GROMACS .gro file of C-alpha atoms in nm:
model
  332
    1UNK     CA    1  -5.625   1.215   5.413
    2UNK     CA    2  -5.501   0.842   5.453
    3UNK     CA    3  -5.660   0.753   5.129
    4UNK     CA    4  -5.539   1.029   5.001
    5UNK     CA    5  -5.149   0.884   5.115
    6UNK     CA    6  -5.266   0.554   5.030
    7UNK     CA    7  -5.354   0.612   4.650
    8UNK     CA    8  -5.026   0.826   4.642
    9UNK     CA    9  -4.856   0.502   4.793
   10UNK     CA   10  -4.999   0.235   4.534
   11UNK     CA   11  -4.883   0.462   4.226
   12UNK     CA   12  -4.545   0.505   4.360
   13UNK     CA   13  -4.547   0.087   4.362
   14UNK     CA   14  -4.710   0.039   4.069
   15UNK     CA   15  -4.478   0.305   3.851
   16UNK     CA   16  -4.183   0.105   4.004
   17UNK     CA   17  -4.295  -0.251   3.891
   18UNK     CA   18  -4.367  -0.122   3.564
   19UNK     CA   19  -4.023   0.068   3.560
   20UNK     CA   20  -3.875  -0.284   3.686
   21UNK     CA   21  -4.059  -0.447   3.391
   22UNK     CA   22  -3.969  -0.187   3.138
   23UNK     CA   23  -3.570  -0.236   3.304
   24UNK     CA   24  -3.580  -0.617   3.284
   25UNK     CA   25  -3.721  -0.622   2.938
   26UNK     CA   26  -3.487  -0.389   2.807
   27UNK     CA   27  -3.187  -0.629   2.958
   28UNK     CA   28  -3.367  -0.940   2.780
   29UNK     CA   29  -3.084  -1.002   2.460
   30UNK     CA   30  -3.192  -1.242   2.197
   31UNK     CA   31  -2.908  -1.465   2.074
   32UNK     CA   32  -2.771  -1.354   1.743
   33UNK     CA   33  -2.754  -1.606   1.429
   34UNK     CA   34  -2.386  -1.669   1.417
   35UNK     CA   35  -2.270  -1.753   1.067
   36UNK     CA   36  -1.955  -1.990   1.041
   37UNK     CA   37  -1.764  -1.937   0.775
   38UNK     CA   38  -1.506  -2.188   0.708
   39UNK     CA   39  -1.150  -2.054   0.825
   40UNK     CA   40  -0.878  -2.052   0.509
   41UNK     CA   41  -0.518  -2.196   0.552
   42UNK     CA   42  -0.371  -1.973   0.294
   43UNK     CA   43   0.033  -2.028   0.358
   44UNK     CA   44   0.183  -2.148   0.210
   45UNK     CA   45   0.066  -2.030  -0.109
   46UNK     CA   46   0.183  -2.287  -0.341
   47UNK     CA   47   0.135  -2.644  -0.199
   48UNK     CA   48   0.194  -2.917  -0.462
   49UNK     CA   49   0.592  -2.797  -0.499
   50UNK     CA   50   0.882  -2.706  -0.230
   51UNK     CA   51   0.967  -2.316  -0.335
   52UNK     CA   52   1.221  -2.115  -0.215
   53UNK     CA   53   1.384  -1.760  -0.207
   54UNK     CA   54   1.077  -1.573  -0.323
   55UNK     CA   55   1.085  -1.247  -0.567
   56UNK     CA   56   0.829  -1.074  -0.680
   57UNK     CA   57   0.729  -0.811  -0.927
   58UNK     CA   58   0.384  -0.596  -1.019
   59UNK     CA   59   0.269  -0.567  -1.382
   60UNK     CA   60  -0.060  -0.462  -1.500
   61UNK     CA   61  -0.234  -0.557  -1.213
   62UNK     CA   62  -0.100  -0.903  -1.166
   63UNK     CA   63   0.150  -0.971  -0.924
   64UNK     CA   64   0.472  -1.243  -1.066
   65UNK     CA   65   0.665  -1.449  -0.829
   66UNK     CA   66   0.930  -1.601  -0.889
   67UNK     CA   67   1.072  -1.887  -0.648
   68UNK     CA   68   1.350  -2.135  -0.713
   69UNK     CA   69   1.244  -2.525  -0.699
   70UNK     CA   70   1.351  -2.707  -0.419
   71UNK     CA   71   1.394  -3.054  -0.552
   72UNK     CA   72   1.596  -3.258  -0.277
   73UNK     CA   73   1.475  -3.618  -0.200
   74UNK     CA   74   1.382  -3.669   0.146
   75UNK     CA   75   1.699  -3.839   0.289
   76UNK     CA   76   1.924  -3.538   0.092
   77UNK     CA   77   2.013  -3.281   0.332
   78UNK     CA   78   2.140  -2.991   0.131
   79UNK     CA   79   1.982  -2.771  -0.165
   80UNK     CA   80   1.899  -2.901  -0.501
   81UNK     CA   81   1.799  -2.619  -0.712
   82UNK     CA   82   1.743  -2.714  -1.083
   83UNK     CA   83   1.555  -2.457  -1.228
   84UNK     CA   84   1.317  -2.119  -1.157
   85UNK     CA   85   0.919  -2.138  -1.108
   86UNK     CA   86   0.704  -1.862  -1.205
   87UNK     CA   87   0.309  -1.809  -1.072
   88UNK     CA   88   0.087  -1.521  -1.122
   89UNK     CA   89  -0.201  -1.376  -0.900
   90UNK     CA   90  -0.513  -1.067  -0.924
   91UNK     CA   91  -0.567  -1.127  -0.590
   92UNK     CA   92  -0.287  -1.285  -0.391
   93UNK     CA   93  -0.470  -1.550  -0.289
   94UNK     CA   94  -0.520  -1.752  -0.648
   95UNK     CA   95  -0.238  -1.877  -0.834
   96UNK     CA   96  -0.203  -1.973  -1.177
   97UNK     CA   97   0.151  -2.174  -1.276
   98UNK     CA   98   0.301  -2.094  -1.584
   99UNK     CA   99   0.588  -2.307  -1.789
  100UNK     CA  100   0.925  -2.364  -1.639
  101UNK     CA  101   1.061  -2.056  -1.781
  102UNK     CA  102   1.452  -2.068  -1.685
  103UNK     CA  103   1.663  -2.339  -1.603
  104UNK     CA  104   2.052  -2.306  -1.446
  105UNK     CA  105   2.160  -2.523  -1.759
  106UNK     CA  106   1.967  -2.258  -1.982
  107UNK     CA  107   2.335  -2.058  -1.906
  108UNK     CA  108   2.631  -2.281  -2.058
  109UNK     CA  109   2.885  -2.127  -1.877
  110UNK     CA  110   2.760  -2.210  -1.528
  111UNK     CA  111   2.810  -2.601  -1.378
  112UNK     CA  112   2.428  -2.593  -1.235
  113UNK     CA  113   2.248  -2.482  -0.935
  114UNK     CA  114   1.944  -2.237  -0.909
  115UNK     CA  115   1.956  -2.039  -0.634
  116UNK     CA  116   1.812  -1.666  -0.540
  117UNK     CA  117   1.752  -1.441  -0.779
  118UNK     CA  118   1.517  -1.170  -0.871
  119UNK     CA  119   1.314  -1.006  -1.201
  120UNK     CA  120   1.249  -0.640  -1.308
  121UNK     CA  121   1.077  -0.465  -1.598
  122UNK     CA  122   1.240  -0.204  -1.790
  123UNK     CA  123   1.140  -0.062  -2.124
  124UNK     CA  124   0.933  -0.353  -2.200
  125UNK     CA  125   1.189  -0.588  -2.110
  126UNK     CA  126   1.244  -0.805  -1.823
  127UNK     CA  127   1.561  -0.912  -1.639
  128UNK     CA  128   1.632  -1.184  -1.428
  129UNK     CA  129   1.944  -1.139  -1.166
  130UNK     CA  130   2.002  -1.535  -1.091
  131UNK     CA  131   2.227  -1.711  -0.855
  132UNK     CA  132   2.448  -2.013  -1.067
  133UNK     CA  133   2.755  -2.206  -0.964
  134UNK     CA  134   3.056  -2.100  -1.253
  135UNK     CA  135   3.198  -2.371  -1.439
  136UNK     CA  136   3.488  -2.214  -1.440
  137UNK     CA  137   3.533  -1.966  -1.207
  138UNK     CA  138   3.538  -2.147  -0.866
  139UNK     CA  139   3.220  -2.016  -0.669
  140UNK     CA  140   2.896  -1.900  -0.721
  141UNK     CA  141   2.822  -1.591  -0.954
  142UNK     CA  142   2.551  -1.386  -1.090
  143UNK     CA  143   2.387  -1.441  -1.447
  144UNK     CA  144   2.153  -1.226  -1.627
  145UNK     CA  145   1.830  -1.335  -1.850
  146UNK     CA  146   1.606  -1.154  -2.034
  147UNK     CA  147   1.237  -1.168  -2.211
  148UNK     CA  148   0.962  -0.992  -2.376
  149UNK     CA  149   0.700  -1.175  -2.134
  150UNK     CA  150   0.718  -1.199  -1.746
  151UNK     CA  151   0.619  -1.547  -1.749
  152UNK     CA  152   0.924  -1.615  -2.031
  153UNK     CA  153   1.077  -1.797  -2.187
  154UNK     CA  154   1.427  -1.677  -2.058
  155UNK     CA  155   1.722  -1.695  -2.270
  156UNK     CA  156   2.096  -1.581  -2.134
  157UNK     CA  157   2.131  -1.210  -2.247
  158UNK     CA  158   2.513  -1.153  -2.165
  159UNK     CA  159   2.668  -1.582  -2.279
  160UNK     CA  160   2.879  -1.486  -1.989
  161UNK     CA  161   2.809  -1.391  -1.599
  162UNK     CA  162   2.758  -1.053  -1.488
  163UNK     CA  163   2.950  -1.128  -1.140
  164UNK     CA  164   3.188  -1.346  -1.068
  165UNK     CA  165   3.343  -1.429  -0.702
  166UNK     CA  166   3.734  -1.288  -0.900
  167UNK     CA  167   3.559  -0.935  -0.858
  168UNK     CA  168   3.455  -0.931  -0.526
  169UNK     CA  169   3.768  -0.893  -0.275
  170UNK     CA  170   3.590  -0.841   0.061
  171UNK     CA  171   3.544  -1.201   0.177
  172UNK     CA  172   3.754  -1.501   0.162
  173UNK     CA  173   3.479  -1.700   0.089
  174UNK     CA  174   3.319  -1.847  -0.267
  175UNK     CA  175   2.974  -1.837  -0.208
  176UNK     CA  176   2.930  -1.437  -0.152
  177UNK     CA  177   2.809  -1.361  -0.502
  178UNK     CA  178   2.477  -1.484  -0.425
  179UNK     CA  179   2.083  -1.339  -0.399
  180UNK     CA  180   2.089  -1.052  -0.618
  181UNK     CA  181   1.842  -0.759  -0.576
  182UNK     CA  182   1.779  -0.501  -0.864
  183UNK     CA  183   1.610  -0.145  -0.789
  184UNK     CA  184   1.555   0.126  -1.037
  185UNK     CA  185   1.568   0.458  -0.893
  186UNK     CA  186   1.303   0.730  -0.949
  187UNK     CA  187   1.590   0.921  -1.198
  188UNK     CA  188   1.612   0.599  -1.373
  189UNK     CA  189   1.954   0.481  -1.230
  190UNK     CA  190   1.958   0.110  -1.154
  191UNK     CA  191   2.140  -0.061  -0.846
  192UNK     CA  192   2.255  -0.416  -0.841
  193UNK     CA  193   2.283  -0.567  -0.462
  194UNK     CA  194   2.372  -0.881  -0.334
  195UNK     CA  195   2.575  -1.061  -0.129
  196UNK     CA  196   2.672  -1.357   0.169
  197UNK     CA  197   2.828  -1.196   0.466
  198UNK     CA  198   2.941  -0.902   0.246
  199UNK     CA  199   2.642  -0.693   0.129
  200UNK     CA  200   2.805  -0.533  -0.218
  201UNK     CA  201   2.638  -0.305  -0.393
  202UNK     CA  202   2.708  -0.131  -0.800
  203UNK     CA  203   2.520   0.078  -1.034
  204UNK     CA  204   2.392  -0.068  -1.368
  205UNK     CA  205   2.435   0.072  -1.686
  206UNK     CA  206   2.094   0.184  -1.868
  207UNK     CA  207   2.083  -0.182  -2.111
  208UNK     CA  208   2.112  -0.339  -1.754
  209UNK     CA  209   2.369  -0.596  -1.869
  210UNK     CA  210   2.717  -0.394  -1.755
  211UNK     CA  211   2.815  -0.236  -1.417
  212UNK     CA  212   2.856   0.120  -1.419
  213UNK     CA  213   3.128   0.162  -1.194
  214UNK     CA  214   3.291   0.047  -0.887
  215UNK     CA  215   3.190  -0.271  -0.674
  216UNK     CA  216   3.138  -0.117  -0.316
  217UNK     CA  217   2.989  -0.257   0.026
  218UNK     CA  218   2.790  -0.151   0.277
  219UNK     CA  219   2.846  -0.242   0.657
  220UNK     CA  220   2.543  -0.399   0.849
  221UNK     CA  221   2.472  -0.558   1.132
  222UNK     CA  222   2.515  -0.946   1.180
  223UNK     CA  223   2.440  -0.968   0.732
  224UNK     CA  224   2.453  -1.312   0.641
  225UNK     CA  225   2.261  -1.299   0.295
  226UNK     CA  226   1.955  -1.191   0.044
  227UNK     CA  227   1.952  -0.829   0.078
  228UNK     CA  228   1.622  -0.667  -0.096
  229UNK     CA  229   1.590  -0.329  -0.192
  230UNK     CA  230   1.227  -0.113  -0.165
  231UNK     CA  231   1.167   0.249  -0.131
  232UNK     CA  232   0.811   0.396   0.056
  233UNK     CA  233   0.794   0.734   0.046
  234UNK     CA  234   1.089   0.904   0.091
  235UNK     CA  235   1.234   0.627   0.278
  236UNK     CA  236   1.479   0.381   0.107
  237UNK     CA  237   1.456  -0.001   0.308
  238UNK     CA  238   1.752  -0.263   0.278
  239UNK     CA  239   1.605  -0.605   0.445
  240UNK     CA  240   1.845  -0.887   0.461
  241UNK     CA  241   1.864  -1.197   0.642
  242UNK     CA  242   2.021  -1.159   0.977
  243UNK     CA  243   2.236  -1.419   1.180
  244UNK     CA  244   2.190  -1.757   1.107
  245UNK     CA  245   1.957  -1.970   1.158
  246UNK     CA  246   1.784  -1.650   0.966
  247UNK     CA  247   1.585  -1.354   1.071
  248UNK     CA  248   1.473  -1.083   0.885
  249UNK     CA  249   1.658  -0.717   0.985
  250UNK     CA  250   1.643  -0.377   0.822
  251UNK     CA  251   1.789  -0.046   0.781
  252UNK     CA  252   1.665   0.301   0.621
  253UNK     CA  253   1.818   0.535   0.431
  254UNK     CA  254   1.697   0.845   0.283
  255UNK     CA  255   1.945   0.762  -0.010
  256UNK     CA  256   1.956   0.455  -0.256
  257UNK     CA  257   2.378   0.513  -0.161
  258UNK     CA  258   2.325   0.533   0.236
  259UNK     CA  259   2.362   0.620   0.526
  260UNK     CA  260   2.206   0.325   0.591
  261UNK     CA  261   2.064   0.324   0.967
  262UNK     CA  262   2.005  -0.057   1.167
  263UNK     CA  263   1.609  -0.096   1.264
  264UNK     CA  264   1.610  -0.393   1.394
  265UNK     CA  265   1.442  -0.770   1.355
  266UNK     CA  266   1.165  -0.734   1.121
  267UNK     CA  267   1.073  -1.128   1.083
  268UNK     CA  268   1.145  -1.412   1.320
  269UNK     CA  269   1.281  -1.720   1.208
  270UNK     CA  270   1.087  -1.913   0.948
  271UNK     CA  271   0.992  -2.225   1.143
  272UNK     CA  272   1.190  -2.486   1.106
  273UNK     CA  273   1.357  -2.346   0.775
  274UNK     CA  274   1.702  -2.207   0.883
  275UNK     CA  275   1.689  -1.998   0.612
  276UNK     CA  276   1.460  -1.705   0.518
  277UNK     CA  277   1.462  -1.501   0.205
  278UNK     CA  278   1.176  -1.221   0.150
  279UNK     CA  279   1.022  -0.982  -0.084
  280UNK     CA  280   0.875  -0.657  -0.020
  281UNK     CA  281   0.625  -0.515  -0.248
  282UNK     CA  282   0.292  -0.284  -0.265
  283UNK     CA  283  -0.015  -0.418  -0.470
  284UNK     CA  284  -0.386  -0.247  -0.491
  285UNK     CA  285  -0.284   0.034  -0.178
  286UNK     CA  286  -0.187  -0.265   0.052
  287UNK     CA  287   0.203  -0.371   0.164
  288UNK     CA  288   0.288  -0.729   0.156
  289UNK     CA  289   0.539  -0.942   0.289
  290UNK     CA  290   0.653  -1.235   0.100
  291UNK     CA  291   0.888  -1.521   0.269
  292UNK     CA  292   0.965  -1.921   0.232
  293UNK     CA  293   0.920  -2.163   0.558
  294UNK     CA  294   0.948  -2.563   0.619
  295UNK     CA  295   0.542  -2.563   0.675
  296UNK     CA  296   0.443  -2.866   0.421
  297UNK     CA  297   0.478  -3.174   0.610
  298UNK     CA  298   0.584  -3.418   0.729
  299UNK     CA  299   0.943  -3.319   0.439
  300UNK     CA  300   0.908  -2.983   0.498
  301UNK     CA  301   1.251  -2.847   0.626
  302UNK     CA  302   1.516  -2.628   0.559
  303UNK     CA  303   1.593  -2.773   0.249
  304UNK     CA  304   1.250  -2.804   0.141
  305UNK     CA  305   1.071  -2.483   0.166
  306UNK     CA  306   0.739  -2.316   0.070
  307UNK     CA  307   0.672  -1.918  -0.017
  308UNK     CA  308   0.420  -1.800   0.201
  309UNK     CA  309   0.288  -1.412   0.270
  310UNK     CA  310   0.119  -1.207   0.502
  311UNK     CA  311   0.080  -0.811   0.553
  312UNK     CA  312   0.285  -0.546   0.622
  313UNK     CA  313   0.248  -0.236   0.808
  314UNK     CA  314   0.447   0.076   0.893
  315UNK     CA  315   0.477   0.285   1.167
  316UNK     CA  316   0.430   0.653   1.123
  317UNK     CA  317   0.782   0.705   1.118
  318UNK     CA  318   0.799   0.514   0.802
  319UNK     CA  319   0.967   0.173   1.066
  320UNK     CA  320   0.804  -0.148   0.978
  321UNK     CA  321   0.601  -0.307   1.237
  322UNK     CA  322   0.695  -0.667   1.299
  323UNK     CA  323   0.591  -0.896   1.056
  324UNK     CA  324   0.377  -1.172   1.192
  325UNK     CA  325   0.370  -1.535   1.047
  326UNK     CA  326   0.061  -1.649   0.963
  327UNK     CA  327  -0.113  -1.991   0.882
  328UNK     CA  328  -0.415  -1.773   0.713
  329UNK     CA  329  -0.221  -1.583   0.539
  330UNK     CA  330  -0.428  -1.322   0.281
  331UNK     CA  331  -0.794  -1.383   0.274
  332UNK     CA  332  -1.047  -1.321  -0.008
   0.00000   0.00000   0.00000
């Protein structure tokens, strides 16, 4: 009988070393290869040139942006503005430079200075809203050239400005007809918006050269400048830079004409660019944000920027989530 217990005892110890074994061998992890791959500094996207107050527009699967060309010397502390860049992209992450294709001289009736504007396509034409200094008119105003090409040339479609600071009685100021944004409606109604302090808003007439009615304004919180107009769904966004030095805010409406409802900061403050300016587009079933920083050193600064991007992504309530600045930027 005690062999009997004894044999039983030796299995038992044998079947638990080999379960040991079996237990150790089975926690035994080989090291996996781990391939570097070299990390890309994407933003900002266009490093050989200061750009500033980005727009954008999709057209047969390229993406245009459009940037003004920050041009002051190092020692110049305020913005010199000559003339408009345009770039095009497949993939957001390439960029080919095409010909200077406006300058602010290209319009005879303004004294100079390129500041924000924007382009849009309609009918096979495209429009650019632009941001000159009247040489006439004291303060800044709103110009309009058009082309067969996205890339240009430009030429002045009106001889004359669209907006001057004489219409606009809501500020005190000169420099409020600035940044225009342009958004054509799904029923084919275009929207002219822009604005410093005051956000003003008017329809366009169908050539997109005349207003079609009233100059109005819309109240938001802490505005200080470049308003940009998208729509997602249902939901119509208004972004704008907010307080100064600049954030990005928002507000949704589920009409082009409001109520517009406050959502809050969407982008901090660009680094050490006091300003910000952005555009907000869709390209390939992915949302992008486009904005300008001070990133190139060691000049980099508020009055010599650089367009950057990164993603953007909404909440299920059609909110934006807060845009994060990137050094990456998109990747391939």
């Amino acid at each position: 009988m005690k062999n009997v217990y004894l044999a039983m005892f030796l299995a038992m110890l044998v079947g638990a070393c080999q379960t040991k074994k079996s237990k150790d061998k089975a926690q035994v992890i080989e090291p996996e290869e781990v391939i570097e791959k070299p990390l890309q500094m994407n933003n900002p996207i266009i490093k050989d040139k200061f750009t500033a107050d980005v727009a954008t527009i999709v057209h047969k699967d390229k993406v245009y942006l459009y940037a003004g060309h920050d041009e002051a010397p190092n020692d110049f502390n305020f913005y010199k503005l000559n003339e408009w860049l345009v770039y095009s992209s497949s993939d957001l992450v390439n960029w080919q430079e095409h010909p200077v294709p406006l300058k602010a001289s290209d319009f005879k009736w303004a004294s100079g200075e390129a500041w924000a504007s924007q382009v849009i396509e309609r009918d096979g034409k495209f429009y650019w809203y632009v941001t000159v200094e009247h040489g006439t008119i004291q303060g800044k105003s709103i110009g309009v050239a058009v082309s067969d090409s996205p890339t240009g040339p430009f030429k002045d479609a009106l001889g004359k400005a669209l907006i001057t600071n004489d219409m606009t009685k809501f500020s005190e100021i000169f420099w409020d007809d600035i940044d225009p944004t342009v958004y054509i409606d799904d029923d084919g109604q275009a929207y002219l918006f822009w604005g410093n302090t005051v956000c003003h808003y008017a329809k366009l007439k169908e050539n997109m050269l005349e207003l079609d009615g009233p100059i109005q304004k819309i109240d938001l919180p802490n505005f200080t400048e470049a308003p940009w107009i998208h729509k997602k769904g249902d939901w119509y966004y208004l972004s704008y830079a907010y307080q100064f030095p600049e954030k990005i805010a928002y507000a949704m409406s589920k009409s082009i004409n409001g109520p517009w409802e406050f959502k809050g900061v969407l982008n901090e403050i660009a680094g050490n660019s006091n300003t910000n300016h952005q555009a907000i587009m869709a390209f390939k079933g992915k949302d992008y944000f486009f904005y300008h920083n001070g990133s190139i050193q060691p000049n980099g600064g508020s009055f010599r920027r650089s367009v950057c991007i990164d993603r953007l992504y909404y909440n299920e309530d059609g909110t934006m989530k807060r845009v994060i600045m990137t050094s990456e930027g998109i990747q391939n």
